[in-house]
Each structure stands twice: as structure tokens, then as C-alpha cells.
XYZ file of C-alpha atoms in Angstrom:
625
model
C 13.921 16.374 -44.031
C 10.427 16.990 -42.962
C 8.000 14.253 -41.940
C 6.379 13.800 -45.326
C 5.926 10.024 -45.087
C 6.489 9.271 -41.427
C 3.242 10.669 -39.727
C 1.927 7.846 -37.457
C -1.264 9.746 -36.671
C -3.062 7.823 -39.461
C -0.726 4.766 -39.269
C 0.249 5.240 -42.848
C 2.112 2.701 -44.833
C 5.424 3.872 -46.367
C 4.600 4.702 -49.964
C 8.297 5.238 -50.969
C 8.762 1.430 -51.322
C 8.348 0.339 -54.999
C 4.762 -0.828 -55.385
C 5.653 -3.954 -57.455
C 8.150 -5.698 -55.181
C 7.764 -9.435 -54.674
C 9.360 -11.330 -51.832
C 11.121 -14.596 -52.295
C 8.730 -17.455 -52.481
C 5.657 -15.274 -53.180
C 4.555 -14.980 -56.784
C 2.028 -12.783 -58.406
C -0.808 -14.562 -56.673
C 0.038 -12.742 -53.530
C -0.752 -9.526 -55.220
C -3.792 -10.002 -57.302
C -3.891 -6.487 -58.706
C -0.256 -6.389 -59.938
C -1.066 -8.135 -63.099
C -3.818 -5.804 -64.024
C -1.711 -2.762 -63.087
C 0.992 -3.925 -65.477
C -1.678 -4.477 -68.129
C -2.924 -1.032 -67.667
C 0.647 0.383 -68.085
C 0.964 -1.673 -71.232
C -2.273 -0.130 -72.695
C -4.269 -3.455 -72.539
C -7.371 -1.776 -71.237
C -10.167 -0.132 -73.143
C -10.261 3.770 -72.749
C -13.771 4.089 -71.229
C -16.215 2.585 -68.704
C -18.095 -0.482 -69.673
C -15.551 -1.985 -72.041
C -13.766 -5.375 -71.552
C -11.129 -5.577 -68.914
C -9.002 -8.118 -67.001
C -10.816 -10.606 -64.780
C -11.451 -8.777 -61.541
C -9.646 -9.862 -58.469
C -11.459 -7.126 -56.597
C -12.191 -8.872 -53.249
C -8.871 -10.664 -52.709
C -6.058 -9.539 -50.296
C -4.062 -7.047 -52.084
C -0.842 -6.978 -50.039
C 1.945 -9.095 -51.301
C 3.843 -8.913 -48.001
C 1.281 -10.884 -45.871
C -0.469 -14.077 -46.832
C -3.366 -15.848 -45.158
C -0.789 -17.915 -43.179
C 1.221 -14.919 -41.997
C 1.083 -14.581 -38.264
C 3.616 -11.857 -37.625
C 2.015 -10.201 -34.654
C 3.920 -8.722 -31.737
C 3.448 -10.285 -28.400
C 1.073 -7.601 -27.059
C -1.586 -8.490 -29.506
C -1.707 -12.215 -28.576
C -4.857 -11.960 -26.565
C -6.715 -10.083 -29.242
C -8.499 -11.525 -32.318
C -6.498 -10.156 -35.285
C -8.370 -11.335 -38.345
C -6.259 -13.025 -40.911
C -2.761 -11.882 -39.867
C -2.289 -8.204 -39.605
C 1.438 -7.576 -39.530
C 3.173 -5.762 -36.774
C 4.430 -2.211 -37.529
C 7.500 -2.058 -35.446
C 9.582 0.975 -36.061
C 6.677 2.944 -37.341
C 6.844 5.372 -34.414
C 4.997 8.757 -34.518
C 8.219 10.728 -34.642
C 10.459 7.970 -36.090
C 13.841 9.555 -36.519
C 15.116 7.404 -39.530
C 12.010 8.171 -41.591
C 11.878 11.872 -40.621
C 15.480 12.137 -41.800
C 14.539 10.662 -45.177
C 15.960 7.215 -45.080
C 14.481 4.656 -47.491
C 14.020 4.582 -51.217
C 12.631 7.643 -53.098
C 8.877 7.486 -53.919
C 6.516 9.268 -56.089
C 5.806 12.181 -53.857
C 9.295 13.085 -52.952
C 10.023 14.401 -56.300
C 6.939 16.598 -56.530
C 7.611 20.236 -56.117
C 6.271 21.527 -52.867
C 3.997 18.509 -52.250
C 5.466 17.166 -48.925
C 6.439 20.459 -47.534
C 2.888 21.993 -47.850
C 1.287 18.882 -46.368
C 3.282 17.712 -43.280
C 4.236 21.026 -41.661
C 0.780 20.901 -40.205
C -0.068 19.493 -36.822
C -3.356 18.919 -35.153
C -3.755 20.022 -31.410
C -6.458 18.254 -29.407
C -7.692 19.197 -26.059
C -9.689 16.264 -24.493
C -12.813 17.580 -22.687
C -12.186 20.946 -24.504
C -15.868 21.451 -25.147
C -16.358 22.827 -21.497
C -13.894 25.609 -22.088
C -14.578 28.916 -23.756
C -12.453 29.256 -26.905
C -10.989 32.689 -25.902
C -9.953 31.452 -22.413
C -8.360 28.292 -23.697
C -6.412 29.929 -26.603
C -5.366 32.807 -24.270
C -4.115 30.383 -21.548
C -2.088 28.371 -24.020
C -0.590 31.453 -25.487
C 0.419 32.705 -22.091
C 2.512 29.701 -21.202
C 3.697 28.576 -24.684
C 7.385 29.263 -25.415
C 6.571 30.160 -29.091
C 3.845 32.343 -30.396
C 1.424 30.496 -32.773
C -1.635 31.102 -34.762
C -4.484 28.592 -34.218
C -6.286 27.653 -37.446
C -9.764 26.127 -37.761
C -10.736 25.931 -33.997
C -13.611 23.506 -33.703
C -15.294 21.173 -31.236
C -15.933 17.471 -31.961
C -17.940 15.587 -29.368
C -16.146 16.503 -26.110
C -12.875 17.477 -27.715
C -11.566 20.810 -28.997
C -9.222 20.886 -32.002
C -7.200 23.457 -33.908
C -4.264 23.303 -36.280
C -0.840 24.864 -36.298
C 1.628 25.096 -39.196
C 5.150 24.631 -37.865
C 6.810 21.882 -35.877
C 8.483 24.346 -33.361
C 4.953 25.594 -32.319
C 3.718 22.067 -32.153
C 6.572 20.893 -29.820
C 5.954 23.936 -27.695
C 2.319 23.294 -27.300
C 3.043 19.671 -26.539
C 5.084 20.820 -23.541
C 2.034 22.845 -22.324
C 0.104 19.793 -21.477
C -0.902 19.512 -17.661
C 0.559 23.089 -17.098
C -2.790 24.826 -16.900
C -5.426 24.321 -14.196
C -9.076 25.038 -14.973
C -11.625 26.524 -12.677
C -12.539 22.920 -11.442
C -9.118 22.129 -10.413
C -8.312 19.770 -13.306
C -5.149 19.969 -15.403
C -5.667 20.689 -19.071
C -4.290 18.052 -21.411
C -2.700 19.020 -24.838
C -2.245 16.340 -27.470
C -0.358 17.119 -30.675
C -0.034 14.926 -33.731
C 1.205 15.437 -37.238
C -1.739 16.016 -39.571
C -2.878 16.740 -43.063
C -3.720 20.446 -43.696
C -7.089 21.610 -42.478
C -9.747 20.680 -44.878
C -10.386 24.237 -46.272
C -6.776 24.313 -47.428
C -7.045 21.009 -49.301
C -7.679 22.108 -52.890
C -10.252 20.547 -55.001
C -9.197 18.660 -58.000
C -9.086 20.862 -61.197
C -11.291 20.028 -64.078
C -8.423 18.621 -66.090
C -7.403 16.502 -63.019
C -10.986 15.116 -62.865
C -10.735 14.045 -66.547
C -7.454 12.151 -65.832
C -9.052 10.619 -62.756
C -11.947 9.589 -64.857
C -9.759 7.890 -67.456
C -7.704 6.288 -64.676
C -10.900 4.791 -63.087
C -12.000 3.570 -66.499
C -8.864 1.558 -66.820
C -9.446 0.106 -63.431
C -13.110 -0.911 -64.241
C -14.077 -4.492 -65.085
C -17.279 -4.267 -67.105
C -17.818 -8.033 -67.139
C -18.186 -8.080 -63.334
C -19.200 -4.461 -62.724
C -16.186 -4.159 -60.460
C -13.997 -1.093 -59.839
C -10.523 -1.534 -58.318
C -9.273 1.589 -56.583
C -6.705 -0.217 -54.469
C -3.839 2.238 -53.566
C -4.988 4.768 -56.162
C -2.790 7.518 -54.897
C 0.217 5.641 -56.452
C -1.372 4.972 -59.796
C 1.271 5.665 -62.513
C -1.212 7.523 -64.807
C -1.997 9.981 -61.959
C 1.476 10.317 -60.536
C 2.841 11.122 -64.119
C 0.399 14.089 -64.215
C 1.312 15.289 -60.585
C -2.254 14.526 -59.633
C -2.711 13.425 -55.942
C -5.901 11.518 -55.144
C -6.169 11.073 -51.457
C -9.395 9.215 -50.615
C -9.423 10.233 -47.000
C -10.147 13.722 -48.279
C -13.611 14.594 -48.463
C -13.317 16.431 -51.872
C -11.435 13.532 -53.438
C -13.902 10.897 -52.291
C -16.915 13.004 -53.431
C -15.246 13.311 -56.826
C -14.755 9.507 -57.089
C -18.393 8.807 -56.094
C -19.621 11.420 -58.463
C -17.767 9.723 -61.381
C -19.224 6.377 -60.361
C -22.816 7.862 -60.103
C -22.542 9.447 -63.560
C -20.823 6.588 -65.365
C -21.269 3.271 -63.618
C -24.246 3.571 -61.252
C -24.909 -0.130 -61.575
C -21.527 -0.873 -59.990
C -21.640 -4.120 -57.898
C -18.082 -4.522 -56.530
C -15.867 -1.609 -55.162
C -12.229 -1.986 -53.913
C -11.008 0.796 -51.681
C -8.278 -1.036 -49.911
C -5.017 0.456 -48.895
C -6.134 4.109 -49.231
C -5.542 5.342 -45.607
C -9.187 5.794 -45.080
C -9.872 6.454 -41.396
C -13.512 7.592 -41.459
C -16.459 6.515 -43.473
C -18.454 9.673 -43.430
C -17.855 10.414 -47.132
C -19.135 6.985 -48.197
C -22.588 7.408 -46.777
C -23.824 8.475 -50.290
C -23.119 5.081 -51.709
C -26.349 3.874 -50.232
C -28.391 6.060 -52.705
C -25.820 6.675 -55.517
C -24.691 3.083 -55.925
C -27.721 1.080 -54.802
C -26.589 -2.234 -56.487
C -23.313 -2.415 -54.588
C -22.934 -5.951 -53.084
C -19.196 -6.118 -52.451
C -16.953 -3.705 -50.669
C -13.228 -4.053 -49.840
C -12.063 -1.662 -46.995
C -9.022 -3.830 -45.962
C -5.706 -2.178 -45.227
C -7.108 1.156 -44.186
C -7.155 3.028 -40.878
C -10.598 2.310 -39.540
C -10.214 2.424 -35.818
C -13.675 1.532 -34.550
C -16.479 -0.662 -35.787
C -18.816 2.300 -35.135
C -17.688 3.777 -38.548
C -19.611 0.892 -40.165
C -22.904 2.471 -38.964
C -22.511 4.956 -41.752
C -22.851 2.075 -44.323
C -25.717 0.272 -42.789
C -28.006 1.081 -45.675
C -25.873 -0.978 -48.105
C -27.056 -4.552 -48.783
C -23.623 -6.050 -48.836
C -23.120 -9.670 -49.305
C -19.205 -9.529 -49.366
C -17.063 -7.313 -47.132
C -13.278 -6.909 -46.453
C -12.076 -5.378 -43.259
C -8.860 -7.158 -42.484
C -5.815 -5.236 -41.396
C -7.698 -2.297 -40.028
C -7.063 -1.179 -36.481
C -10.600 -2.091 -35.596
C -9.839 -5.738 -35.934
C -7.739 -5.527 -32.855
C -10.756 -4.734 -30.702
C -12.244 -8.203 -30.820
C -11.041 -11.133 -28.751
C -12.278 -13.840 -31.030
C -13.899 -14.378 -34.444
C -17.412 -14.858 -33.206
C -17.402 -11.382 -31.624
C -15.949 -9.919 -34.706
C -18.600 -11.357 -36.925
C -21.672 -10.743 -34.669
C -20.765 -7.424 -33.066
C -18.957 -5.603 -35.932
C -20.562 -7.032 -39.078
C -23.820 -9.050 -38.822
C -25.588 -6.319 -36.813
C -24.913 -3.877 -39.645
C -25.024 -6.168 -42.626
C -27.468 -8.964 -41.894
C -27.339 -10.373 -45.442
C -23.547 -10.747 -45.520
C -22.292 -14.060 -46.887
C -18.495 -13.485 -46.922
C -16.216 -11.575 -44.543
C -12.554 -11.077 -45.367
C -12.778 -13.869 -48.036
C -14.286 -16.392 -45.655
C -17.758 -17.819 -45.864
C -20.169 -16.922 -42.998
C -22.999 -19.019 -41.610
C -26.280 -18.351 -43.521
C -27.913 -15.251 -42.209
C -31.230 -15.580 -40.145
C -33.667 -12.802 -40.726
C -37.279 -11.904 -41.548
C -36.594 -9.541 -44.384
C -37.811 -10.755 -47.856
C -37.251 -9.233 -51.215
C -40.556 -10.026 -52.617
C -43.733 -8.369 -51.065
C -45.416 -10.880 -48.783
C -49.013 -10.403 -47.485
C -49.398 -10.973 -43.792
C -52.051 -13.598 -43.275
C -55.404 -12.365 -41.905
C -56.000 -12.545 -38.267
C -57.906 -15.566 -37.149
C -61.062 -15.334 -35.199
C -61.724 -16.776 -31.740
C -60.150 -19.944 -30.603
C -62.225 -22.008 -28.106
C -60.676 -25.495 -28.300
C -64.130 -27.319 -28.349
C -67.842 -26.501 -28.910
C -68.615 -27.261 -25.167
C -66.111 -24.525 -24.047
C -67.282 -22.230 -26.743
C -70.851 -22.445 -25.554
C -69.845 -22.029 -21.884
C -67.788 -18.951 -22.565
C -70.213 -17.220 -24.951
C -73.029 -17.655 -22.435
C -70.865 -16.216 -19.670
C -69.803 -13.132 -21.721
C -73.443 -12.405 -22.790
C -74.620 -12.434 -19.153
C -71.447 -10.694 -17.851
C -71.535 -7.707 -20.235
C -75.402 -7.386 -20.219
C -74.937 -6.515 -16.506
C -71.621 -4.575 -16.982
C -73.143 -2.163 -19.620
C -76.392 -1.707 -17.622
C -76.812 1.147 -15.237
C -76.077 -1.056 -12.195
C -73.013 -3.361 -11.953
C -73.858 -4.563 -8.389
C -75.226 -7.914 -9.626
C -71.713 -8.797 -10.858
C -71.054 -9.875 -7.247
C -72.439 -13.189 -8.214
C -69.790 -13.530 -10.929
C -66.740 -13.181 -8.633
C -65.085 -15.541 -6.107
C -64.891 -14.376 -2.481
C -61.000 -14.035 -2.769
C -61.002 -12.545 -6.326
C -58.455 -10.066 -7.463
C -58.683 -7.416 -10.277
C -56.097 -5.064 -11.779
C -56.368 -2.478 -14.557
C -53.593 -1.329 -16.861
C -53.317 1.465 -19.524
C -50.387 2.399 -21.822
C -48.059 4.933 -20.580
C -48.646 8.428 -21.990
C -46.380 11.571 -21.872
C -49.307 13.916 -22.006
C -51.442 15.189 -19.123
C -53.613 12.200 -18.136
C -56.464 14.509 -17.449
C -56.489 15.548 -21.140
C -56.500 11.953 -22.323
C -59.521 9.849 -23.000
C -57.912 7.243 -20.696
C -57.731 9.656 -17.788
C -60.398 7.958 -15.827
C -58.463 4.696 -15.916
C -54.963 6.189 -15.628
C -54.994 6.905 -11.968
C -55.665 3.197 -11.205
C -53.354 1.868 -13.786
C -51.009 -0.875 -12.576
C -48.545 -0.745 -15.337
C -45.582 -2.708 -13.981
C -43.157 -1.081 -16.301
C -43.918 2.251 -14.739
C -44.925 1.288 -11.113
C -41.690 0.145 -9.404
C -42.712 0.610 -5.735
C -43.966 -2.666 -4.218
C -46.360 -0.912 -1.863
C -48.026 0.988 -4.661
C -48.249 -2.244 -6.743
C -50.045 -3.994 -3.921
C -52.403 -1.050 -3.323
C -53.503 -0.899 -7.008
C -54.633 -4.560 -6.807
C -58.313 -4.953 -5.821
C -58.866 -7.791 -3.448
C -62.145 -9.658 -2.550
C -65.231 -9.558 -4.690
C -66.788 -6.729 -2.522
C -63.684 -4.463 -3.407
C -63.686 -5.592 -6.934
C -67.311 -4.886 -7.751
C -67.183 -1.482 -5.822
C -64.284 -0.493 -7.998
C -66.047 -1.583 -11.208
C -69.038 0.513 -10.169
C -66.787 3.672 -9.986
C -65.619 3.180 -13.591
C -67.350 5.164 -16.384
C -70.567 3.603 -17.850
C -70.000 1.774 -21.045
C -71.469 0.140 -24.093
C -69.412 -2.764 -25.533
C -69.632 -3.947 -29.176
C -70.157 -7.678 -28.587
C -69.802 -8.155 -32.299
C -66.146 -6.977 -32.086
C -65.250 -9.691 -29.324
C -62.598 -12.261 -30.020
C -61.955 -14.959 -27.497
C -58.761 -17.075 -27.033
C -58.806 -19.915 -24.542
C -55.378 -19.982 -22.732
C -55.823 -22.955 -20.361
C -58.526 -25.428 -19.735
C -58.621 -28.160 -17.097
C -61.479 -29.722 -15.145
C -60.986 -27.309 -12.333
C -59.745 -24.195 -14.211
C -60.553 -22.181 -17.350
C -58.492 -19.148 -18.385
C -59.443 -17.221 -21.456
C -58.742 -13.638 -22.985
C -61.481 -11.559 -24.510
C -60.697 -8.556 -26.687
C -62.942 -6.045 -28.388
C -64.012 -2.323 -28.374
C -66.364 -0.200 -26.318
C -67.376 3.448 -25.824
C -68.285 5.308 -22.699
C -71.857 6.440 -22.109
C -72.608 9.481 -20.073
C -75.714 10.074 -18.004
C -77.746 11.709 -20.777
C -77.333 8.658 -22.988
C -74.952 10.272 -25.549
C -71.842 8.475 -26.291
C -68.500 10.133 -26.397
C -66.615 10.453 -29.646
C -63.595 8.225 -28.539
C -63.816 4.612 -29.044
C -61.526 2.420 -26.857
C -60.235 -1.093 -27.142
C -59.821 -3.595 -24.251
C -58.188 -7.023 -23.704
C -59.418 -8.753 -20.585
C -57.981 -11.956 -19.039
C -60.412 -13.945 -16.983
C -59.261 -16.840 -14.793
C -62.249 -18.807 -13.718
C -63.354 -21.955 -11.789
C -66.409 -24.006 -12.276
C -69.740 -22.794 -10.570
C -73.169 -24.348 -10.268
C -75.370 -25.051 -13.217
C -72.569 -25.056 -15.737
C -71.475 -21.578 -14.881
C -68.096 -19.815 -14.348
C -66.796 -17.946 -11.254
C -63.984 -15.376 -11.683
C -60.897 -15.634 -9.421
C -58.653 -13.303 -11.298
C -59.662 -10.392 -13.615
C -56.920 -8.306 -15.512
C -58.214 -5.601 -17.695
C -56.080 -3.610 -20.205
C -57.539 -0.535 -21.864
C -56.102 1.569 -24.745
C -57.254 3.831 -27.531
C -58.780 1.951 -30.483
C -56.910 1.968 -33.790
C -58.371 3.796 -36.879
C -59.414 0.326 -38.412
C -61.051 -0.737 -35.063
C -63.064 2.553 -35.044
C -64.222 2.101 -38.615
C -65.487 -1.442 -37.798
C -66.936 -0.691 -34.442
C -70.769 -0.881 -33.708
C -71.779 -1.724 -37.358
C -73.616 -4.939 -36.550
C -76.993 -4.809 -34.967
C -76.657 -5.142 -31.208
C -79.342 -5.234 -28.423
C -79.146 -2.323 -26.071
C -78.411 -3.957 -22.824
C -80.945 -3.060 -20.064
C -81.794 -4.267 -16.699
C -85.526 -3.679 -17.321
C -87.885 -6.525 -18.439
C -88.492 -7.081 -22.207
C -91.495 -4.994 -23.419
C -94.788 -7.029 -23.944
C -95.263 -7.937 -27.615
C -98.551 -8.262 -29.378
C -99.730 -11.587 -30.572
C -98.744 -11.058 -34.239
C -95.354 -9.743 -33.098
C -94.846 -12.782 -30.918
C -95.729 -15.046 -33.781
C -93.389 -13.208 -36.116
C -90.559 -13.296 -33.575
C -90.856 -17.015 -33.152
C -90.880 -17.650 -36.890
C -87.949 -15.266 -37.488
C -85.849 -17.001 -34.785
C -86.639 -20.432 -36.284
C -85.612 -19.340 -39.756
C -82.581 -17.313 -38.889
C -81.277 -19.606 -36.194
C -80.715 -16.670 -33.792
C -82.098 -16.518 -30.280
C -85.168 -14.575 -29.361
C -83.393 -11.565 -28.067
C -81.332 -10.929 -31.201
C -84.268 -11.878 -33.437
C -86.325 -9.232 -31.715
C -83.720 -6.633 -32.145
C -83.385 -7.327 -35.883
C -87.172 -7.078 -36.281
C -87.507 -3.914 -34.282
C -84.566 -2.253 -36.226
C -86.611 -2.983 -39.425
C -89.977 -1.860 -38.076
C -91.275 -5.431 -37.878
C -90.899 -5.865 -41.629
C -90.244 -9.576 -41.827
C -88.980 -9.690 -45.329
C -86.641 -6.614 -44.879
C -85.283 -8.000 -41.669
C -84.525 -11.301 -43.310
C -82.782 -9.501 -46.125
C -80.600 -7.522 -43.690
C -79.902 -10.629 -41.602
C -78.725 -12.514 -44.695
C -76.454 -9.628 -45.795
C -74.854 -9.210 -42.278
C -74.312 -12.986 -41.847
C -72.590 -13.243 -45.254
C -70.284 -10.339 -44.135
C -69.508 -12.149 -40.911
C -70.899 -9.227 -38.748
C -73.252 -11.241 -36.543
C -71.514 -12.521 -33.443
C -71.653 -16.049 -32.121
C -73.550 -15.018 -29.065
C -76.636 -14.198 -31.286
C -77.004 -17.949 -32.037
C -76.841 -19.165 -28.411
C -80.341 -20.321 -27.367
């Protein structure tokens, strides 16, 4: 007899055994779906989706032969984690003689005309690393040494392997003997693997319209509307389908698509789906569940032929809270339960609460169902008013000089042994075409610069080298109103703080470039005379500004830094300036800028000041006197 039910390629269970057997000492509880199956045969279900049905036992173990305490594993699997007792399959060899000769009880398929013969006369031939060979060369080389002429069907390449099908066992055995008999141009022997197989996909006929109607009625009987649960366990042996000679094999693409379409059209609100014991070895055909059954929370894939946890990646879009994977080959890949949970499951389904019927530790995650507004960014953090005054005075003096035409006076701001480095983000485009091009050549990005000598060379040592380097950088105008300051460390002998904001480059003719840049600068300072600060380390990071940063940049009135003395004011202007500074609380420099921008109109300047202060657009440095 042919190998209708013995092909080990998919590790199939023997369907010829009667589906309702019960072992001694094991009652109906061992097979939760048996009762509902008997009820369906007796006509105790309603005829359509959504009607009342038996209480669902969807997510329980559905095999009466193995219970939770079953531990029948062979000795070779003792060192592997085998979740919840996957039984051994001794005697289920690929070419098991007894089964090939037809021993065992007769099953549903054996009596169907032409069913087994048409399926299991096919074999799949696999050539590892076959991608590197030309199809014509490989097929010709095999034909030349094969003892039996054959016709390769559906030649295709999958990853690095080449595959094709042949239809008779004699050709399959002859091809198997060709393994390691051909030497390729690189001197390697060509391997040939042959396994029993289902027919090529294009030969597997779609279900006929009348078959689909029977399938729909069968699924309706298996649907429990009270729990939105659909039980498709071992559907290929369903009596309603078998009696009509309808074969539903869920590892066939067309069959699975038909099932999902029926679910989509009739019960899209489905919450629980049982696909156990259906010989499913790949999950490609289940990817549509994410969009077509969006409410699915529980999925039973136990007792199938899933060989690797990578198959679960195809279901990552599902928001599952319960999942069954027990008694799949992939369970043998994990040494312990912790690895099984964390590696195979939690990475793909972070909300999962139950695995194989066992409660899991509560998930830890940051995803929330309800929209949550991110709290607004806080302003500067100084720690104390004393430090605030010290830092703001330092920054006002530092950037007044930095944005002037001459940065040489910054020598007084740096310690004799000071160091400076500059960093920019990595860009794949030509640096010369980037607005950061002037800074890129000196960037000490430690993620990109691995050479220790280059890292040292890009550091600027001593205050003379630091200021000389700063003088070579493009001329700038900083938006002091955009500055935020965070104090990192403060002691009696050291103050470290980070200042962030935006600036734009200024060319010689006074016009600013279109691009606005953002910076973050870490100053490490020590006390200097007269309540000042002296920089010992300066780390500057420069990037392109975001759209929001550009929109908010340079909107507040800001004095134009200049190294030239303040122009002489008339007596009425001097009197108005003093009065405005007293009323607004701003220092003389910012008060004068406000009055000048409003053509020395006191009332209009006061109105603009009040408006900008209410909007929070006047920086703290404007009030330091």
C-alpha cells in the first residue's frame, strides 16, 4: 500500500485511529472537545453562526492520550525543555514499513476513491545551497547520473535551498542515491534530500462552492456564540465533512484562506480560535488574522508541526492574552521554561497572560490603550537661585563674546589645561553638502571614530588651542531666549551644567543662512575670582534643528551682540531707559533693546513687553542686573 498516512516529513499523527477512543482511567475530561463533537453529531447545535452552543473548552488540551502529568519522553530529550509533556513518537519513522504496508485500523481517508493515491505519490527534492547553481546545470547533472528518468515539477528556490517535486517513489529513491555523487565547480559535493510530500500547491484544488457551503455549516456548528469561540480542532476528521468526501487540510493555503474568509464574513468579532491538531507547519497563511479578526485574544496552536519559534513573528500583530503552543516541535528547542516564555513568546506577544494553560507573570510594558499626553518639557533646572544667577551671568558674558566678530577674549574663560571636543550626528550624505559640513571634519563621534590615535587628535588641549579652534568655526548668532540649562553636579569646587538651544551661522556680509541648528553643550567649570567660573572641559554637540525648534527660534527680542561700546543716548532717552528698566524689571541692555525696537515709544514698548512676558518668551538673562 502507498504511504498515505505514514509520511514523517510533517510528523503527522495517524488519523486512522478512531477519534473518540478513551484510555483506561481517562474520562471525557481528557478530551474536552469530545462532548461537543458528540453533541454536534446528535444535532444539538443551531445551524448558523451566533446561535447558542455548548460551553466552549477552546483553550484546553485536546488530546486524550496525554495529560498534564504525562512525561513519556525518550531519553534523548531529557536535557531539553518540553512544555507540558510532549509524547514520544517511537515507530513513526519516515519510511516506516508497517504503516507503509497499511497496518492499523482503517480511517476516513482510506475509503475515499483516489484520495491517498493522488496525494502521497509525490516527493519533495531539496538541494541545500542550491541557490548558487543554475537550474539547467543542476537538473541536467542529476538526470545524467539518476538511474531513472524523472520530470522535475515546480522548481523553485527558498532562501539558500532549491526544491522541486517528483511524482513516483522509484524516481524519488533513485534521486536519493544521487546525493554526494556530483561535484560542483568549487569542489563541493551536491547533497540531495528527498522526503514524502503533499502535491505541489498548484495541483491542490480549491474547495468547490458546494464544499464551501458545507464547510461554513460545519464551522457554524463548532462556533460558540456565548464566548465568541470557534473550535476547529482536527477539522479534517469532522464527520460532517468526511461524509461529504470534503477534505479540509489547514496546512494548505487555499483551505486556510477559505476558513479565514468565512470567519471574516460571518464572525469578524471572534475572540477565541482553536486550530490545534491540524498539521500546521507554517503560519504564513495566518498573517491576515491581524486585520481580519482584530478582536482575537486567544489562539490554540497546540499539537501542530511548528518547528521554529520564528514562525510566531508572522502573528506579532495580534494582541493575544492566551496562547497554546504545547506539543509542537519548536518546544524542544528550549532548555527551560524561562527561555521558552521570554524568547519564544513574550517578545512577540507582550500582553500575554496565559501560555499553554498556565498563568504568566504580569507583563511589563509601556503601551497603554487610552491616549496619554506626554507631559510638557520642563524648563531650566538650576538647584538654587545662587547657582542660577552665577550661570546666567556666565552665559550672557560667554555668548556675547562668542557671537561677536572676535572670540579671542574667551581665553579668560578657559583654564590653562582645558579640553574641548565637538560632535555631530553621523550622516550618510556627502558632508560637504550638509549644513553641518563645517563641523563634521572635526567631529569626535565615538560611535564612528574607533581609532585611539584619531580620538586623541580630535581633542583640543590647552586654552590656547581651544580658543584658536573656536576662532576657526563659523560666525554665529545664538538665540539666548531658547536656552535651557540643567545643572548636573555642584560642589564647592566644581560646577557642571548643560546648556541647550538654537543658533544660526552669520556670514561676513551680515546675512544669516536659512538653516537653523541646535546645540547641547556641557561645561565643567571651577570657581574663578569675583564669583566667576573657569572652564576646564567643554563638550559641544551640534545637530540640525527640528521643525518646532525652527518655528520658535528668534521670536523674542534679543540684543545684537557686539564688541563695540553702547551708543550715547540723549538725556530724554536715558531718562526713559531708566524708567522702563525700573518698571519692567529688565536690565538696562534688554530695556534699551526693547525701546529701540519700538522707536522709543514707551507705551508701545511696555505693551510688547507685557505680551512677551505673559507668553514666557523673555529669557531669564534679561532680568539679571
